[in-house]
Coordinates of C-alpha atoms and ligand atoms in Angstrom, one line a residue:
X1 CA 12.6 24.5 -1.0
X2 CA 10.0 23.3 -3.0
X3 CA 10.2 21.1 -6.1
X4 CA 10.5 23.7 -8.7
X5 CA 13.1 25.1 -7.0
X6 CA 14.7 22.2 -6.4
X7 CA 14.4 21.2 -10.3
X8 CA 16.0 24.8 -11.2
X9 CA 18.8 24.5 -8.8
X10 CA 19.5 21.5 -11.4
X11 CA 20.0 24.0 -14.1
X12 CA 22.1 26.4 -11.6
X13 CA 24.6 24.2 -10.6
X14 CA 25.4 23.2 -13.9
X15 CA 29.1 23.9 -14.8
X16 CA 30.5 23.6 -18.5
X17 CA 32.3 20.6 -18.9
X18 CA 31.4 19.0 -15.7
X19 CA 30.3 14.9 -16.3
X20 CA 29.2 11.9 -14.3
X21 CA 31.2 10.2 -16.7
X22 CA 34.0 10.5 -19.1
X23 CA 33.4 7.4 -22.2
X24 CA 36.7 7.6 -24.1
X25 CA 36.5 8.9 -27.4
X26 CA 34.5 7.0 -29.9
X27 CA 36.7 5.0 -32.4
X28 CA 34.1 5.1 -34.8
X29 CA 33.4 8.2 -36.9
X30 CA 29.8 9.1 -36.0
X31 CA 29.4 11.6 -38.5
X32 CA 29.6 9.3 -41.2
X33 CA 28.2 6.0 -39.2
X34 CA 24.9 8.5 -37.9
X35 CA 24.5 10.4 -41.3
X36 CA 24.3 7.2 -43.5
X37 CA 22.1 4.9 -41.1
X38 CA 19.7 7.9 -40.0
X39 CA 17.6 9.9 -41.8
X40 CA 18.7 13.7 -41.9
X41 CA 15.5 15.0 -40.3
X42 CA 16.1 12.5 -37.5
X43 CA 19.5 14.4 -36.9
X44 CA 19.9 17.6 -34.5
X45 CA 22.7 20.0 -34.9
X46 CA 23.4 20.5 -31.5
X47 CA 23.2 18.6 -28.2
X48 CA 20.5 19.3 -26.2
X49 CA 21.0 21.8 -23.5
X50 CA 21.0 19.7 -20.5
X51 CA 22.9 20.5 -17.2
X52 CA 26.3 19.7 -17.0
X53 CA 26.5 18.3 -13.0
X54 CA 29.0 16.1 -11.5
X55 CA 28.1 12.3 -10.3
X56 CA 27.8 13.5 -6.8
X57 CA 25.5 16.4 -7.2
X58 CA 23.5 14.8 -9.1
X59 CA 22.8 11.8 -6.6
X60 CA 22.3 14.4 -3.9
X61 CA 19.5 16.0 -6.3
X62 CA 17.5 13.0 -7.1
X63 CA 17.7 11.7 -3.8
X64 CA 16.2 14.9 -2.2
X65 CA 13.7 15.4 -4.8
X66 CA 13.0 11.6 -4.0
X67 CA 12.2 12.7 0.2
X68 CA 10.4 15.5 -1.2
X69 CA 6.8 13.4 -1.8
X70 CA 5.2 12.0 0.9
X71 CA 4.8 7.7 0.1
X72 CA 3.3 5.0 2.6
X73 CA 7.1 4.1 3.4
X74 CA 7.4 7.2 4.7
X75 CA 4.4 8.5 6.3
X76 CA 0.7 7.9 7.6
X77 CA -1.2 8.2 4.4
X78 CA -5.3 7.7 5.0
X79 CA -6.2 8.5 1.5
X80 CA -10.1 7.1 1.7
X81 CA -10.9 5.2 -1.0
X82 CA -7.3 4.3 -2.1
X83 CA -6.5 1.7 0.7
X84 CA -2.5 3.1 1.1
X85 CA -2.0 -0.1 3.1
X86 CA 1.8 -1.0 4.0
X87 CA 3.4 -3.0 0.9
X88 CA 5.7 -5.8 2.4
X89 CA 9.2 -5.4 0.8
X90 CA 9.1 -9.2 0.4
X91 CA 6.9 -8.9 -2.7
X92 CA 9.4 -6.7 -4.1
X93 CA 11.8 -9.4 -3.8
X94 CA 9.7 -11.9 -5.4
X95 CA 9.2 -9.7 -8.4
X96 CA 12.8 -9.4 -9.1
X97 CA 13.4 -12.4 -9.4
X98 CA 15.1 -12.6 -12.8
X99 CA 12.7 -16.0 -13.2
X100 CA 9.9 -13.8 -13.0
X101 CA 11.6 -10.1 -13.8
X102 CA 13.8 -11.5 -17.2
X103 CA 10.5 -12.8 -19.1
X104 CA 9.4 -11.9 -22.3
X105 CA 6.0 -11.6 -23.4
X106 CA 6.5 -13.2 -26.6
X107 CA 8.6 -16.0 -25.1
X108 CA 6.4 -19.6 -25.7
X109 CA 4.9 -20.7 -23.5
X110 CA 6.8 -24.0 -23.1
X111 CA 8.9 -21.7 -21.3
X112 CA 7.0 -20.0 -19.3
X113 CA 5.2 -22.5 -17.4
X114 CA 5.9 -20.8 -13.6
X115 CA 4.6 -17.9 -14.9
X116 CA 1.3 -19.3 -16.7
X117 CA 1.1 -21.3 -13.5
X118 CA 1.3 -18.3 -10.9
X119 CA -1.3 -16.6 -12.6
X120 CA -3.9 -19.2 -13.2
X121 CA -3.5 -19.8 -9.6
X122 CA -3.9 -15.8 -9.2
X123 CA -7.4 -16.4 -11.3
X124 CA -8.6 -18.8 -9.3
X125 CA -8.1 -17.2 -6.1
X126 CA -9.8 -14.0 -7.2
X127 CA -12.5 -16.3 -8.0
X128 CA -12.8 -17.4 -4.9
X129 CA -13.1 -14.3 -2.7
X130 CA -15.5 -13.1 -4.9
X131 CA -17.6 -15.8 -5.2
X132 CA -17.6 -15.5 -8.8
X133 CA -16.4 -18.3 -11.5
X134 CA -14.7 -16.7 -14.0
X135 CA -11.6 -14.2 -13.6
X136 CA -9.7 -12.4 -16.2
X137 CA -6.7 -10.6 -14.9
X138 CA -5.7 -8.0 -18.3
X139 CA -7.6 -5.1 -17.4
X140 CA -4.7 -2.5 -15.8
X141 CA -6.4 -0.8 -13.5
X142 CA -9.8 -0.2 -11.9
X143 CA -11.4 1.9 -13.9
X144 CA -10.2 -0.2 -16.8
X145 CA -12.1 -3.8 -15.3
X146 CA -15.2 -1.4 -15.2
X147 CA -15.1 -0.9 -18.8
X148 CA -14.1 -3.9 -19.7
X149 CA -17.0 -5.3 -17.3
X150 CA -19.6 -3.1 -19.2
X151 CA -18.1 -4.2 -22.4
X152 CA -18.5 -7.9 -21.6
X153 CA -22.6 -6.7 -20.5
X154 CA -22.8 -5.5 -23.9
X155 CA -21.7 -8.2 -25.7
X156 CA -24.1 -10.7 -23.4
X157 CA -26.6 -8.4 -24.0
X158 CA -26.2 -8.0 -27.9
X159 CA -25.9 -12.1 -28.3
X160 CA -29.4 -12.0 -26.3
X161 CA -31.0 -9.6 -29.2
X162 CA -31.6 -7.2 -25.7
X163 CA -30.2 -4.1 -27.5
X164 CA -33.0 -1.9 -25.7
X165 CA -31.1 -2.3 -22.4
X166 CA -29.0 1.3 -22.7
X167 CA -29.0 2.6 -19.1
X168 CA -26.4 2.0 -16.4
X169 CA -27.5 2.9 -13.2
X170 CA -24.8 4.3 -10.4
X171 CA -25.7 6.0 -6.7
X172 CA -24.5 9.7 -6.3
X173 CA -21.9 8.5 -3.9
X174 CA -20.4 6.4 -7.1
X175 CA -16.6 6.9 -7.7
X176 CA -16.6 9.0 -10.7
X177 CA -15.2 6.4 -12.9
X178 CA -18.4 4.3 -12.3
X179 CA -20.6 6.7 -14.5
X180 CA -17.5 7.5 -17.5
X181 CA -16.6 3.8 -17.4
X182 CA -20.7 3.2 -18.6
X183 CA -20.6 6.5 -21.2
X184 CA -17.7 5.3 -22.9
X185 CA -18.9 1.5 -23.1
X186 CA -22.0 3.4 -25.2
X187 CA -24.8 3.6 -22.2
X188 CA -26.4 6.3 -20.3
X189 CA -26.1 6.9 -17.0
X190 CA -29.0 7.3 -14.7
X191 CA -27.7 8.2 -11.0
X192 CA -30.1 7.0 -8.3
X193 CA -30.6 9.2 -5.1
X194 CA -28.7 8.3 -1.7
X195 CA -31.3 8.6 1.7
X196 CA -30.2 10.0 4.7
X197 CA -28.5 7.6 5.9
X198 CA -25.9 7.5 3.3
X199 CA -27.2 4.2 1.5
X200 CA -28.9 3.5 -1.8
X201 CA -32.2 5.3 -2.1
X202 CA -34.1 1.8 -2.7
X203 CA -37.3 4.2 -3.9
X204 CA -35.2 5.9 -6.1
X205 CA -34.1 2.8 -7.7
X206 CA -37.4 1.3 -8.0
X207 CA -38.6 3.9 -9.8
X208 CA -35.6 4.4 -12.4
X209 CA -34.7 0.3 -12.8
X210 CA -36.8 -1.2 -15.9
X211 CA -36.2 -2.8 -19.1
X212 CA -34.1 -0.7 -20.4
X213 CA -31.7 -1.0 -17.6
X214 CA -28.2 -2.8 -18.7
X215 CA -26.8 -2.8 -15.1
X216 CA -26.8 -0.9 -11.2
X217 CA -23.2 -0.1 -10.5
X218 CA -22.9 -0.1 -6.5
X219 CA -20.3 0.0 -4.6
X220 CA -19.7 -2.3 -1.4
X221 CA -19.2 -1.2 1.0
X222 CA -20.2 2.1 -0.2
X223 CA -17.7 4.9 -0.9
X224 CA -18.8 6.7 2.6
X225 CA -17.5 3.6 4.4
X226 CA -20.9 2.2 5.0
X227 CA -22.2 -1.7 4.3
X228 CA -25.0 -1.6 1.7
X229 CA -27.6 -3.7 3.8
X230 CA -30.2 -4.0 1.6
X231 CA -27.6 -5.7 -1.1
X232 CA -29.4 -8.6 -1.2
X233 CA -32.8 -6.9 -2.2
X234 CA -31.2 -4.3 -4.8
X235 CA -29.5 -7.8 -6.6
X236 CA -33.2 -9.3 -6.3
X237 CA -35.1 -6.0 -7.5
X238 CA -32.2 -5.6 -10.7
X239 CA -32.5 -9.4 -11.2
X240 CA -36.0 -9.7 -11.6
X241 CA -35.5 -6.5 -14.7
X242 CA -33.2 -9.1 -16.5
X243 CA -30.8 -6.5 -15.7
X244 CA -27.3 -7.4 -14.0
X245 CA -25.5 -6.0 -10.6
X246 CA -21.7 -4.8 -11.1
X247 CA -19.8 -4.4 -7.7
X248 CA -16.8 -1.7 -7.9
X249 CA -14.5 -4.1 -5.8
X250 CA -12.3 -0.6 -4.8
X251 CA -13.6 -1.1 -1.2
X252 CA -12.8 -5.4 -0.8
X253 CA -10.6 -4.6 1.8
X254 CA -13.3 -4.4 4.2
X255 CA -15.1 -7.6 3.3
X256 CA -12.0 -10.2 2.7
X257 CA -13.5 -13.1 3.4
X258 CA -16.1 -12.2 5.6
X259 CA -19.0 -11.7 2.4
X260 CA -18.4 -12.0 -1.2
X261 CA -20.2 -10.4 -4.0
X262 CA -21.1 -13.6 -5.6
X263 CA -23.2 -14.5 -2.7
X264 CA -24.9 -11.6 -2.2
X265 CA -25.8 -11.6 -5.8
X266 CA -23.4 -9.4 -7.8
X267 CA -22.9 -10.6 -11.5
X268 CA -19.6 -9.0 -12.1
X269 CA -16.9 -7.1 -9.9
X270 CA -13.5 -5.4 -10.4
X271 CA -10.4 -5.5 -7.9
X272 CA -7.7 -3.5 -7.1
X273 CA -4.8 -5.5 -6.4
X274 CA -2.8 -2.4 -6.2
X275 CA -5.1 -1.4 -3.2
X276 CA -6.6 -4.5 -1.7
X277 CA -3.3 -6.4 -2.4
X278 CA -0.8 -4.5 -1.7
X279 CA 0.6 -4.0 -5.3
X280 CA 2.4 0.0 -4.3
X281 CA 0.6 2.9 -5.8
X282 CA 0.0 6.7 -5.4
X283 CA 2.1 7.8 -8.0
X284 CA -0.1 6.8 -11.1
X285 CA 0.4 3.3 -11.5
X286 CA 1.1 0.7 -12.8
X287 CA -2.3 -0.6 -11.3
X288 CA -4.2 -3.9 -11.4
X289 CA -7.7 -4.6 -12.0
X290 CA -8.7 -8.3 -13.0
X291 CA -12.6 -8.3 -13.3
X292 CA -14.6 -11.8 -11.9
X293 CA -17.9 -12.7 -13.4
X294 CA -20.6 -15.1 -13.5
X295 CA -20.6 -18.3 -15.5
X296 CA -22.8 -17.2 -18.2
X297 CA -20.4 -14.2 -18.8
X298 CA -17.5 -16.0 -18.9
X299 CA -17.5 -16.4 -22.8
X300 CA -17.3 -13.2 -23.4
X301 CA -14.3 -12.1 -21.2
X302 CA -11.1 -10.7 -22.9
X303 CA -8.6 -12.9 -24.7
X304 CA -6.8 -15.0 -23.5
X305 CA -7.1 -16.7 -20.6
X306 CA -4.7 -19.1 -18.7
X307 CA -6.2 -22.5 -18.8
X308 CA -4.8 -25.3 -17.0
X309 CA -5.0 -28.8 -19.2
X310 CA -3.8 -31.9 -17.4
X311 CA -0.1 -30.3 -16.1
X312 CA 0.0 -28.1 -18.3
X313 CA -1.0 -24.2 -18.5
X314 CA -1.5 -22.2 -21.8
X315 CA -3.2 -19.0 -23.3
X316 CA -6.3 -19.9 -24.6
X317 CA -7.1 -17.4 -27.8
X318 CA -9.9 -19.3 -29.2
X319 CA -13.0 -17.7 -27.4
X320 CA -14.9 -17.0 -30.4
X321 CA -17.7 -14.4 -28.5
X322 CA -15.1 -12.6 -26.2
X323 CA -15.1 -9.0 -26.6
X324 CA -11.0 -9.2 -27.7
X325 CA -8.3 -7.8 -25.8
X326 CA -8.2 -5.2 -23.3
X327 CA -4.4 -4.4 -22.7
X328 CA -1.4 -5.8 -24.6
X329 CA 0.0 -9.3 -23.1
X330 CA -1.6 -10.6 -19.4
X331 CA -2.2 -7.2 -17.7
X332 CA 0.2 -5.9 -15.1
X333 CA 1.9 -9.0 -14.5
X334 CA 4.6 -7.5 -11.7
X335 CA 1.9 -6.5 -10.0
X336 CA -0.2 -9.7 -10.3
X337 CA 2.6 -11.3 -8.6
X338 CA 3.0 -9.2 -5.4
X339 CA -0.7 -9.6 -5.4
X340 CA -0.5 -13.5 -5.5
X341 CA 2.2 -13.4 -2.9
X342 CA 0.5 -11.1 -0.5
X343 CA -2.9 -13.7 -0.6
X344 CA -0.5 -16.7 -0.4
X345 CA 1.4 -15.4 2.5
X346 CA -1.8 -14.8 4.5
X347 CA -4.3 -17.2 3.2
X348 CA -8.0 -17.5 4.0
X349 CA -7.8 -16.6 8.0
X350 CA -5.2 -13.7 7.1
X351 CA -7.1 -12.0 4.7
X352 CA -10.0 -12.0 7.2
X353 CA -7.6 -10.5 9.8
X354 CA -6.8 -7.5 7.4
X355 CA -10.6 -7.2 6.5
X356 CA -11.5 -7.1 10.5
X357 CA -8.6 -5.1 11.4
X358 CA -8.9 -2.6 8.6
X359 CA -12.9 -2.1 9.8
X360 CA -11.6 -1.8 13.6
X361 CA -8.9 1.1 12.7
X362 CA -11.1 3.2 10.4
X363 CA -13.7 2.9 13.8
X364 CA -11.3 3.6 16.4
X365 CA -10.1 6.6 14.3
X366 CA -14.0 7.8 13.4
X367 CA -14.5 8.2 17.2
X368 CA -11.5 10.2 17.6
X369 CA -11.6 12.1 14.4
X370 CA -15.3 12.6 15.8
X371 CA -14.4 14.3 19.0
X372 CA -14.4 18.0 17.0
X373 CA -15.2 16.8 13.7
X374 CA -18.8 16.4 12.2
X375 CA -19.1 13.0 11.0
X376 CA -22.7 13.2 8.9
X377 CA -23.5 9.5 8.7
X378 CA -24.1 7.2 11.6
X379 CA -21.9 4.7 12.0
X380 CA -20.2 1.8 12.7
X381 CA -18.0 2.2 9.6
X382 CA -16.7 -0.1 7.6
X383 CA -13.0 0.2 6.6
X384 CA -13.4 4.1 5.9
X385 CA -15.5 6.6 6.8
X386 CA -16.0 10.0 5.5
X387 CA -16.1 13.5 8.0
X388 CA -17.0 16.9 7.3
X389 CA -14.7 20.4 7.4
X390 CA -18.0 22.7 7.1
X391 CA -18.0 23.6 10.9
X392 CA -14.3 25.1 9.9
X393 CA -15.5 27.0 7.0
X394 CA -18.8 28.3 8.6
X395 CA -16.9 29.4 11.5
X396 CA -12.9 30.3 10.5
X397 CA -13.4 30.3 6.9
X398 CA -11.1 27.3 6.7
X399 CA -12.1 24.9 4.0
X400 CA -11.1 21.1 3.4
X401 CA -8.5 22.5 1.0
X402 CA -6.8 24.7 3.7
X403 CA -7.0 21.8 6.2
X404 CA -5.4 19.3 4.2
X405 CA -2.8 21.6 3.2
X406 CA -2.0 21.7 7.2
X407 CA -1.6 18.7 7.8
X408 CA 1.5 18.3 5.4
X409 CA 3.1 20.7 7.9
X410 CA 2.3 18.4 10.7
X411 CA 3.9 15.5 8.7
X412 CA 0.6 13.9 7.6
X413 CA -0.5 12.8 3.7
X414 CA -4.0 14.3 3.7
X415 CA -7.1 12.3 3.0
X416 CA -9.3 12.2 0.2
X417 CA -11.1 15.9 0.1
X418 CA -13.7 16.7 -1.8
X419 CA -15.3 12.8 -2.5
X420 CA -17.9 11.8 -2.1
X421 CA -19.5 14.5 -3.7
X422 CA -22.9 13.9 -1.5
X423 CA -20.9 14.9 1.5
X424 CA -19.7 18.8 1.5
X425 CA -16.1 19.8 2.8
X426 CA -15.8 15.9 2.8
X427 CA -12.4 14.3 4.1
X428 CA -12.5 10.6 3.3
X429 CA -10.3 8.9 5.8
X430 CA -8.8 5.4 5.5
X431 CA -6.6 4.2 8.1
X432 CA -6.2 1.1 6.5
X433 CA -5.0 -2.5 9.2
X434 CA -1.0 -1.6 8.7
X435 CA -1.5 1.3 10.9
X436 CA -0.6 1.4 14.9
X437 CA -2.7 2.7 17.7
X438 CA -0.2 5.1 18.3
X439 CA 0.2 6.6 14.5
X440 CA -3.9 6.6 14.8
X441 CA -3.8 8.9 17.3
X442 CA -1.0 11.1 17.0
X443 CA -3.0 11.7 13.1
X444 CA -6.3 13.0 15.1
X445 CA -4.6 14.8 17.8
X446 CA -3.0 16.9 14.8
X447 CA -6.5 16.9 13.4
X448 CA -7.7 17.9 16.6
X449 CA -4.9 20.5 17.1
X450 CA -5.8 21.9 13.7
X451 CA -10.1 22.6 14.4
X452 CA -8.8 25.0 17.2
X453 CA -5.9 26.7 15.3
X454 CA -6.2 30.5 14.6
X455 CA -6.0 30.6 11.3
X456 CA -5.1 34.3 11.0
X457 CA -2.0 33.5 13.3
Ligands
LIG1 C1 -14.6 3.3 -5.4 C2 -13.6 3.4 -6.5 N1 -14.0 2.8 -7.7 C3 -13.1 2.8 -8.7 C4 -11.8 3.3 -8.6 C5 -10.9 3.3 -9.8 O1 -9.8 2.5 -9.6 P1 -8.4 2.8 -10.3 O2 -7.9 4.0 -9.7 O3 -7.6 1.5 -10.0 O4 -8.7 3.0 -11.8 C6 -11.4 3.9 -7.4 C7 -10.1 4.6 -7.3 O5 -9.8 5.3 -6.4 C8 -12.4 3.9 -6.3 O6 -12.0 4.5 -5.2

């Protein structure tokens, strides 16, 4: 039964008259209370046509739609590129704490101190894996701390009278968000060649960086799982253009305290705390994605900020150059605080674990995935790496699509298909560090069990 189905046997079972509840009758006269506080437009004639279930069959419907979707609780899911790492139920907890759960937004912030407090603690650890001074943690997802990155290049850039700087530069192997994040902050995007080996074409970017270039976008380690060596040359080369480096921080999970962007000379990054932190995603959100930057772009971050003074916290609102806000309140606060929780729980050691452990997985699996797969790019990997289906469509007409669709049946969420698009039939594999040896394998023997199927059988 699929979920259509399953959503019209709602509809089926519905009986006139059946209810989950039975309010007694309302002592008020609605007519007259409805018609004379709500406009007449505002009013419908009828009830909406709605089924009519009892309590029980209703539970039983929602709770089998709910098995129906495949979630990290509930199976291996190596989505590449979207780090579906294990999300301890502890940080679930902690965020429903009614201290933390009850708040208002608008509350003062006499009373919010714990709150104030957890998150300027949140900044300051985000500055400190990245390397970078200043954190601001509104931006809701991502693709979001992009933009608002390449908004807060613009601004630096305006105040400096540079307003001929109108390119953003972005590898082919760039997440797609990387090139519509820099269109709708007003540049153009250039895209700069990958070589062979999967890593930034330094030729190409040599001959498209110049003074016109606002910013490189790159991603670290790349989005085909591989370390961008030459990092420290690219940040030198766009450096010495006056033009800045912005590091999609989608892949930190394989460079937790090990590297940070700061150091190898990145101006500005994003996170995902939903990925790298374990906030629970895959089903749209809400996401995280506080955005660090360099000192001398720190004045022009959104509004506010959580500034400690003496004891005290508060929301600072007087930053005269920042670019305004970027999302109502402090960002995604829930998931702020799993976030905070998952790097106070592991500190600096355990977040190097994860990183090494994450790298080791994605490995192990690329050598087994590599036993009857084509894997294009040599490795090692880093906490991903990214294979190819072409051998099945050259030879069975089978294509990524068809593959992926398989491995639902053998109880697996697929990987990323189709991304990056330098990389054709690509299935982008992520293991993540949560995962066993044993779940590792039994996911590339079904692999393997699939490239010798009969697909006509
Ligand atoms: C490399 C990369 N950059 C940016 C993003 C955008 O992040 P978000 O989905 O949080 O907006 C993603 C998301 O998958 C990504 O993989």
């Amino acid at each position: 039964m699929n979920n259509q189905q399953s959503t019209n046997l709602l509809f089926e079972i519905s009986h006139a008259g059946r209810r989950t509840h039975r309010l007694p009758k309302c002592d008020v006269h609605t007519d007259t209370a409805m018609s004379s506080l709500l406009p007449q437009d505002y009013l419908t004639a009828a009830p909406p046509p709605l089924p009519e279930l009892s309590e029980v069959d209703l539970i039983r419907h929602f709770n089998n739609l709910s098995t129906r979707n495949m979630c990290i609780d509930t199976h291996f899911y190596p989505l590449g590129s979207c780090t579906m790492k294990y999300n301890p139920k502890r940080h679930e907890r902690l965020a429903g704490i009614p201290g933390f759960a009850n708040l208002h937004p608008l509350q003062h912030e006499d009373t919010i101190q714990g709150m104030l407090e957890l998150l300027y603690g949140m900044q300051e650890y985000l500055s400190e894996i990245s390397g970078l001074p200043a954190v601001s943690l509104q931006p809701a997802a991502g693709a979001q701390g992009e933009l608002t990155a390449l908004f807060v290049a613009a601004a630096y850039f305006r105040d400096r009278g540079e307003t001929l700087r109108r390119k953003v530069l972005a590898p082919d192997s760039a997440h797609g968000t990387n090139p519509a994040s820099a269109a709708l902050a007003g540049f153009d995007t250039v895209t700069i060649k990958s070589g062979a080996n999967g890593l930034v074409d330094l030729e190409d970017l040599k001959s498209k960086v110049g003074p016109d270039t606002a910013a490189f976008m790159i991603t670290q380690p790349n989005t085909l799982g591989l370390f961008e060596k030459q990092i420290a040359t690219i940040t030198e080369l766009l450096h010495s253009h006056g033009a800045l480096v912005y590091l999609d921080g989608a892949n930190m999970n394989a460079i937790l305290g090990i590297t940070r962007p700061g150091d190898f000379g990145a101006d500005m990054q994003h996170y995902n705390v939903h990925k790298t932190f374990t906030g629970p995603h895959g089903g749209g959100g809400p996401g995280s994605g506080p955005i660090a930057v360099r000192d001398f772009l720190a004045p022009y971050l959104p509004s506010p900020m959580v500034v400690k003074e003496g004891n005290r916290y508060r929301l600072d609102n007087d930053r005269p150059q920042s670019i305004g806000r970027v999302r109502s309140f402090f960002g995604n606060v829930g998931i702020l605080l799993r976030g905070y929780c998952y790097i106070r729980t592991l500190g600096p050691d355990g977040l190097k674990a994860v990183s090494e452990h994450a790298v080791l997985n994605a490995n192990y699996l690329r050598a087994r995935i590599g036993e009857g797969y084509e894997i294009p790019h040599p490795g090692p990997c880093m906490h991903e790496f990214v294979a190819s289906a072409r051998m099945l469509l050259r030879e069975k007409k089978v294509k990524a699509l068809d593959l992926c669709k398989r491995l639902l049946d053998y109880g697996y969420h697929p990987p990323t298909m189709y991304f990056p698009l330098v990389v054709s039939e690509a299935l982008m594999m992520e293991p993540t560090e949560t995962e066993s040896k044993e779940t590792l394998d039994a996911f590339a023997d079904a692999m393997l069990a699939i490239r010798n199927e009969d697909p006509e059988v």
